[in-house]
CSV table of C-alpha atoms and ligand atoms in Angstrom, one decimal:
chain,number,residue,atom,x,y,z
A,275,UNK,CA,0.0,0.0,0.0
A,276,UNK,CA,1.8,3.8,-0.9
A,277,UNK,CA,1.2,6.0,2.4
A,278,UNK,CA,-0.3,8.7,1.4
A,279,UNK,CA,2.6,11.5,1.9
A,280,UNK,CA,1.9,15.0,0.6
A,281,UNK,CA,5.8,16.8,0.3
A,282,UNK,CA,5.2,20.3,0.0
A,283,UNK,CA,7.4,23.5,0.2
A,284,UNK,CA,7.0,24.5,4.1
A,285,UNK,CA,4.9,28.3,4.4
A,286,UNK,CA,5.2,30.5,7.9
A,287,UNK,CA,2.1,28.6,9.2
A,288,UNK,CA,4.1,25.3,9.3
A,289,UNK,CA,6.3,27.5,11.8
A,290,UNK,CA,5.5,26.3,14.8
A,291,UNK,CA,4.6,22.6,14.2
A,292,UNK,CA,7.6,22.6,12.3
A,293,UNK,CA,9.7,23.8,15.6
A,294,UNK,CA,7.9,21.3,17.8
A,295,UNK,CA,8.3,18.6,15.5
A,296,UNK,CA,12.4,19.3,15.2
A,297,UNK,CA,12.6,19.9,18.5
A,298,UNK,CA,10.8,16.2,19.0
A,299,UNK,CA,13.1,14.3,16.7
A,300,UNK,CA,16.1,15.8,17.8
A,301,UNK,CA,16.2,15.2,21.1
A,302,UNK,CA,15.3,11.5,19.9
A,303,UNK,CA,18.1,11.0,17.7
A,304,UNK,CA,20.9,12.7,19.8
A,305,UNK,CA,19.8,11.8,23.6
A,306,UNK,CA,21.6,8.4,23.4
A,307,UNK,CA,25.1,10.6,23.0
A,308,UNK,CA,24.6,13.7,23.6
A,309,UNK,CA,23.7,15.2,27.4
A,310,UNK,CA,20.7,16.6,27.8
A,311,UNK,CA,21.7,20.3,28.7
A,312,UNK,CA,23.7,20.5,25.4
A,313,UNK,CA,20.8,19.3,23.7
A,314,UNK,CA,18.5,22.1,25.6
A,315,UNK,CA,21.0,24.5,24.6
A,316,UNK,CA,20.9,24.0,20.7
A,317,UNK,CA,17.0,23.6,20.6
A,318,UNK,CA,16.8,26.9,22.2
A,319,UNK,CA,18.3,28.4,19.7
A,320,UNK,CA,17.9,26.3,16.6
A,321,UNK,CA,14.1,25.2,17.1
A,322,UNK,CA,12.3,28.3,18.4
A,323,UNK,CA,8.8,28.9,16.1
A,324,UNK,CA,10.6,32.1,15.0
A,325,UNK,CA,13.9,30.8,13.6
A,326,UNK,CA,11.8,28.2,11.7
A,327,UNK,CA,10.1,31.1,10.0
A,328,UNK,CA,12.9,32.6,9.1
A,329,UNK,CA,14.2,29.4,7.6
A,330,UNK,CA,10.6,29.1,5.6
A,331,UNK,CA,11.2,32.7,4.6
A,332,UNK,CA,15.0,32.3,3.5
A,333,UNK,CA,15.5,32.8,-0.3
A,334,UNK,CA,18.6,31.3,-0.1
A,335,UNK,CA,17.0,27.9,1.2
A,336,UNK,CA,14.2,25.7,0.7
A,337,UNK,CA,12.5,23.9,4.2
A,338,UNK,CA,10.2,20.9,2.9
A,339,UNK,CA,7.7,19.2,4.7
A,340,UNK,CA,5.9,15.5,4.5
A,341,UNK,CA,2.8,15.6,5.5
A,342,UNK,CA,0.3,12.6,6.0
A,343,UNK,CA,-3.6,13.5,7.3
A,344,UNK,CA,-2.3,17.0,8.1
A,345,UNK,CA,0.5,15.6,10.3
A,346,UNK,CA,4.2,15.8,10.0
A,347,UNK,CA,5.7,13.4,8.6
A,348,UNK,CA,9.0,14.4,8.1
A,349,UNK,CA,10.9,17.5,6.8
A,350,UNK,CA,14.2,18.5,5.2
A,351,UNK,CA,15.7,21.8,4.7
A,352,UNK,CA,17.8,22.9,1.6
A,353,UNK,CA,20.9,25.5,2.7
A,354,UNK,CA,22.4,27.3,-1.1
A,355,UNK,CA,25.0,29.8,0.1
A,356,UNK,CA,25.6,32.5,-2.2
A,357,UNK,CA,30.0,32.3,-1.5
A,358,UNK,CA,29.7,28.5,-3.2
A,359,UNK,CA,28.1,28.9,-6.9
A,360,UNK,CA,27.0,25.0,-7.7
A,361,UNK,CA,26.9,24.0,-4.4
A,362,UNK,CA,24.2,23.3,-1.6
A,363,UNK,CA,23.8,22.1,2.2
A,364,UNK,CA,21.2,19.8,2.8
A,365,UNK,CA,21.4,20.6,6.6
A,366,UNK,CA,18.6,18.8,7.9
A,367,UNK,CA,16.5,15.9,6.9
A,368,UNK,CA,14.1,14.2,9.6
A,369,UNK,CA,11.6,11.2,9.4
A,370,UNK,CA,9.9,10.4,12.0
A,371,UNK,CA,10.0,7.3,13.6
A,372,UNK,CA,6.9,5.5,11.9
A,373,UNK,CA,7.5,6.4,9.0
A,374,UNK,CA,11.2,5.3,8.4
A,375,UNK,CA,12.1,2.4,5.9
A,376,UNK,CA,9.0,3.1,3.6
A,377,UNK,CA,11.1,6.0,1.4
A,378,UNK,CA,9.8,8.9,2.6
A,379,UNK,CA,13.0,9.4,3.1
A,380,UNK,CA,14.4,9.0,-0.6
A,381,UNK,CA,11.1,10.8,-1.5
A,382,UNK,CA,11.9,14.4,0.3
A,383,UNK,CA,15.3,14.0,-1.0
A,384,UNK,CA,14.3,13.3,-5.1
A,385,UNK,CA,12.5,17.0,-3.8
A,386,UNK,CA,15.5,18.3,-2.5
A,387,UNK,CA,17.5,17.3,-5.9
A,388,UNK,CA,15.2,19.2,-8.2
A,389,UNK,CA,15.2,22.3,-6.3
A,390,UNK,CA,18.8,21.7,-7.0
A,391,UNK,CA,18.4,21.1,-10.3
A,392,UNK,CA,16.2,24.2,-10.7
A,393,UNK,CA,18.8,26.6,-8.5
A,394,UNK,CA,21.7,25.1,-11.0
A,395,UNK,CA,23.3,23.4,-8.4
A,396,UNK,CA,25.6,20.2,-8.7
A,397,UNK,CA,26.8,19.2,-5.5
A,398,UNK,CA,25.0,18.7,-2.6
A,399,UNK,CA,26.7,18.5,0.8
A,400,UNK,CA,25.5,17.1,4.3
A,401,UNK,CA,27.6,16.9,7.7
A,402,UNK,CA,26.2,13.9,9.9
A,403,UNK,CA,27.2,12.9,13.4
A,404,UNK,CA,29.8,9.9,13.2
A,405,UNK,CA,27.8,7.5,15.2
A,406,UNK,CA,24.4,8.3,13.1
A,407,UNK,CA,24.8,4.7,11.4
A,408,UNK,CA,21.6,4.7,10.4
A,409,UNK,CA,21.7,8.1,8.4
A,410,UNK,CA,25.1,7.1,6.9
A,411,UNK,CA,24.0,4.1,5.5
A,412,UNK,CA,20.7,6.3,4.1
A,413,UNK,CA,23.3,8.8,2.5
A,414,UNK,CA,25.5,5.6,1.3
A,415,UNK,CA,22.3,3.8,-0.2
A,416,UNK,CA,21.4,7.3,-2.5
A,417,UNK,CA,24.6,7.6,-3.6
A,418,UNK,CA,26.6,10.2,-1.7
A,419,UNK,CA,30.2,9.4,-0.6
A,420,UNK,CA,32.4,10.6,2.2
A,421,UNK,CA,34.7,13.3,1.3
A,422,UNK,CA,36.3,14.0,5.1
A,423,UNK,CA,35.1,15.4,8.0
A,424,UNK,CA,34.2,18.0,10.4
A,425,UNK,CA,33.1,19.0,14.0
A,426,UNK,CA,29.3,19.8,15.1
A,427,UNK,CA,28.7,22.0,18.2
A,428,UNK,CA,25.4,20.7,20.4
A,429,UNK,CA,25.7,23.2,23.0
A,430,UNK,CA,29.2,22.9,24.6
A,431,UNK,CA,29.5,19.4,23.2
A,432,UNK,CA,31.7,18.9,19.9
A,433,UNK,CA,31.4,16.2,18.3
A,434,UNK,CA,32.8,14.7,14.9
A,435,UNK,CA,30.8,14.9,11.8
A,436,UNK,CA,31.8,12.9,8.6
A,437,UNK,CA,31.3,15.1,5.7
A,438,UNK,CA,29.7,13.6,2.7
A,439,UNK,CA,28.5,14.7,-1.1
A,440,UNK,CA,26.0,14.1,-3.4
A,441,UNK,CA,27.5,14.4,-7.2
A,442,UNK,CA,24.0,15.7,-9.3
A,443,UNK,CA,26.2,17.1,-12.1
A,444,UNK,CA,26.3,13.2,-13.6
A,445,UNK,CA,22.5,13.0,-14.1
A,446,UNK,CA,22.1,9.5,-12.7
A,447,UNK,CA,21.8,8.4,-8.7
A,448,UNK,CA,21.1,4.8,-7.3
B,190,COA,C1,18.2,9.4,8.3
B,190,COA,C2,16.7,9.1,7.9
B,190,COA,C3,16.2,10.4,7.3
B,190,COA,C4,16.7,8.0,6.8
B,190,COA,O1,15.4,7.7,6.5
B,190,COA,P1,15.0,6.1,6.6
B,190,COA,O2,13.6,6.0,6.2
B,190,COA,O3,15.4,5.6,7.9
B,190,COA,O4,16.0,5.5,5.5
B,190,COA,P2,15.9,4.1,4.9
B,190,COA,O5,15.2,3.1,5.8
B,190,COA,O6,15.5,4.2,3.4
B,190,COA,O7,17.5,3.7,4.8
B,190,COA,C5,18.2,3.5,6.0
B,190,COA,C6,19.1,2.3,5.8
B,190,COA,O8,19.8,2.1,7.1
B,190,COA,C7,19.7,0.7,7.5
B,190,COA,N1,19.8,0.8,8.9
B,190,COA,C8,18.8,0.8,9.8
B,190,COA,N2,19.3,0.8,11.1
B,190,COA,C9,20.6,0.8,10.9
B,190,COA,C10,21.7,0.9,11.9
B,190,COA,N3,21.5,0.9,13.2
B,190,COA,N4,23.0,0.9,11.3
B,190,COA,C11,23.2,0.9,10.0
B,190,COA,N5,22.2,0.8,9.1
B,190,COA,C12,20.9,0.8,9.6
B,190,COA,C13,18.3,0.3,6.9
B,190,COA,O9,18.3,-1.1,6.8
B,190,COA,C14,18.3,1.0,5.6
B,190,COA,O10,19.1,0.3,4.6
B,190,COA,P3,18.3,-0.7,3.6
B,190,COA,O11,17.2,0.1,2.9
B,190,COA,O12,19.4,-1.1,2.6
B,190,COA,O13,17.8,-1.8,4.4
B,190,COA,C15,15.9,8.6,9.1
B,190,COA,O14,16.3,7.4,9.6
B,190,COA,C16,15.8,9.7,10.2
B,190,COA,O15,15.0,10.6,10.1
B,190,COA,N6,16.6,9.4,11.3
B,190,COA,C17,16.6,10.3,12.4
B,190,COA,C18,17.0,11.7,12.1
B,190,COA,C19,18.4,11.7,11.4
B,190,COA,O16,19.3,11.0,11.8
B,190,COA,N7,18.5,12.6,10.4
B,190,COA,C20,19.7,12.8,9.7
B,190,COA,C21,20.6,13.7,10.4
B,190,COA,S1,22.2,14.0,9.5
């Protein structure tokens, strides 16, 4: 049976479900590594209903969102910075738990590649926590590849990130 997913470009009144929702999986996905206070400390400032907004609003970015009966689903959020022409962050994606291993996941990201494609962009980036297995071996399946890696800040906990790309400019992906 195809769940019946609606992905959508997020608009200011996904704002605060949207913060709630981040805020929700976050904390799930980090808590087994990451202490709670750091954790408090980057929702407080990454998840607030108003920075979400400002993230829906951000010409320079794209936020998505999956919807199924009016609930979220899962969302992802598109980063094109304006120093690195051809290039793009996906900084976040997020399924939530239910939802996982039916391609949702590869679903938001096929939108993610043709706002790409539409911005002229041909490499798409992504940091992701080291011990994320699960989300590496998503990236791995759809056909990015490691390319080195980098430190994350959670509050005052840094952590290493392995920093991996997705080539678009070759027109095929797994
Ligand atoms: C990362 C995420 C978006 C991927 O979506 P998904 O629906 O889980 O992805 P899929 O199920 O298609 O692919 C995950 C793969 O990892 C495998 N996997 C599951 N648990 C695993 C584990 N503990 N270690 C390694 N691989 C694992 C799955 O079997 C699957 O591979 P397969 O399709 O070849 O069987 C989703 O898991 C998620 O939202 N996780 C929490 C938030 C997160 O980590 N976001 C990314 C931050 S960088």
């Amino acid at each position: 049976m195809t769940d019946p997913f609606d992905i959508r470009r997020a608009v200011a009144s996904d704002a605060a479900a949207l913060a709630a929702f981040a805020t929700r999986l976050f904390r799930a996905t980090y808590s087994d590594d990451t202490a709670a206070a750091d954790l408090d400390l980057y929702i407080a400032k990454a998840f607030t209903p108003d920075m979400q907004a400002a993230e829906i609003a951000d010409p320079s970015g794209a936020v998505f969102v999956a919807t199924t009966g009016g609930t979220l689903a899962g969302y992802a959020q598109l980063v094109v910075p304006a120093s690195q022409p051809g290039t793009a962050v996906l900084s976040r994606i997020y399924i939530d738990a239910d939802w996982r291993g039916r391609g949702l996941a590869k679903n938001l990201l096929d939108t993610v590649v043709a706002e790409c494609a539409a911005r002229g962009v041909q490499h798409l980036q992504l940091t992701v926590y080291e011990k994320n297995a699960r989300a590496i071996a998503f990236y791995t399946k759809v056909g990015f590849v490691v390319t080195g890696s980098t430190t994350f800040t959670v509050g005052d906990d840094v952590q290493k990130d392995v920093v991996m790309e997705l080539d678009l400019s070759v027109g095929q992906r797994p």
